[in-house]
XYZ file of C-alpha atoms in Angstrom:
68
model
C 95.799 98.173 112.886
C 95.728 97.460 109.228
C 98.519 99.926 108.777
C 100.014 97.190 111.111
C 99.318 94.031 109.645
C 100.522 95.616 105.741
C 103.930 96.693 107.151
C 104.689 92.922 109.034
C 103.269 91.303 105.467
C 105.782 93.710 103.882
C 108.732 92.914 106.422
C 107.685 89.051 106.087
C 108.118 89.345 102.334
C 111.906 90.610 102.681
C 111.113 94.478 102.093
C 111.410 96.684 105.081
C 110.220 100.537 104.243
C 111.985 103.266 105.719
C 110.088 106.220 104.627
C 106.814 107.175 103.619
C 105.503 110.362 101.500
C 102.269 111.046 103.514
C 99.638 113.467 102.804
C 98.459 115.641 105.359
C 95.338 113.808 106.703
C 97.396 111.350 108.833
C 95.803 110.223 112.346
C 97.877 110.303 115.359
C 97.751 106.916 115.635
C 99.197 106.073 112.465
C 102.178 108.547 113.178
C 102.762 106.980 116.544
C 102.707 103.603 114.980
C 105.549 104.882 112.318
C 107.649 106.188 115.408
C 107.430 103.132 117.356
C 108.634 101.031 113.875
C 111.752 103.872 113.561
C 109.856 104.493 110.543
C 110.345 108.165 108.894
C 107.635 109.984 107.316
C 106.996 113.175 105.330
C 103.963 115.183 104.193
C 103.293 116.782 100.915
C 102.279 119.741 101.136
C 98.299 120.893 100.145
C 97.313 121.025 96.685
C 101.176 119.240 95.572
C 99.422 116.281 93.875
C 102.263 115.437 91.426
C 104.236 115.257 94.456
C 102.759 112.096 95.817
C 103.288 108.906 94.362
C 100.003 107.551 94.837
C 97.899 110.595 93.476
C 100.182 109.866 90.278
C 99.706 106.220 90.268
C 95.719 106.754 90.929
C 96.146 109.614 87.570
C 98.449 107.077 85.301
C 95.764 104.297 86.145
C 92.918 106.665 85.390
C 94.031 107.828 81.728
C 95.116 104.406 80.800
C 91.698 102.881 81.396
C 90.255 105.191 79.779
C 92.221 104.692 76.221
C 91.009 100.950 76.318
């Protein structure tokens, strides 16, 4: 459900995603929810951190801080 509420806040604020880069512990339930919204998805495969844009987000953050 809060996978839910994000993507109407998104849509509400004029951006509608079309695809996601997922890694692979996604539940069923958030896959069904990303059919239903015609919604594509794909998974990175294991151990392909650069690969996802959060894990390089959460890395960028990470050494930044850490300068300061």
């Amino acid at each position: 459900s809060a996978w839910l509420k994000n993507n109407e806040r998104v849509k509400a604020h004029g951006s509608t995603p079309k695809h996601y880069t997922l890694d692979n512990e996604t539940s069923n339930i958030l896959t069904e929810a990303m059919k239903q919204n015609n919604i594509t998805f794909q998974y990175v495969p294991p151990h392909q951190h650069r690969r996802n844009a959060a894990e390089r987000a959460i890395r960028t953050f990470k050494n930044t801080s850490l300068r300061d």
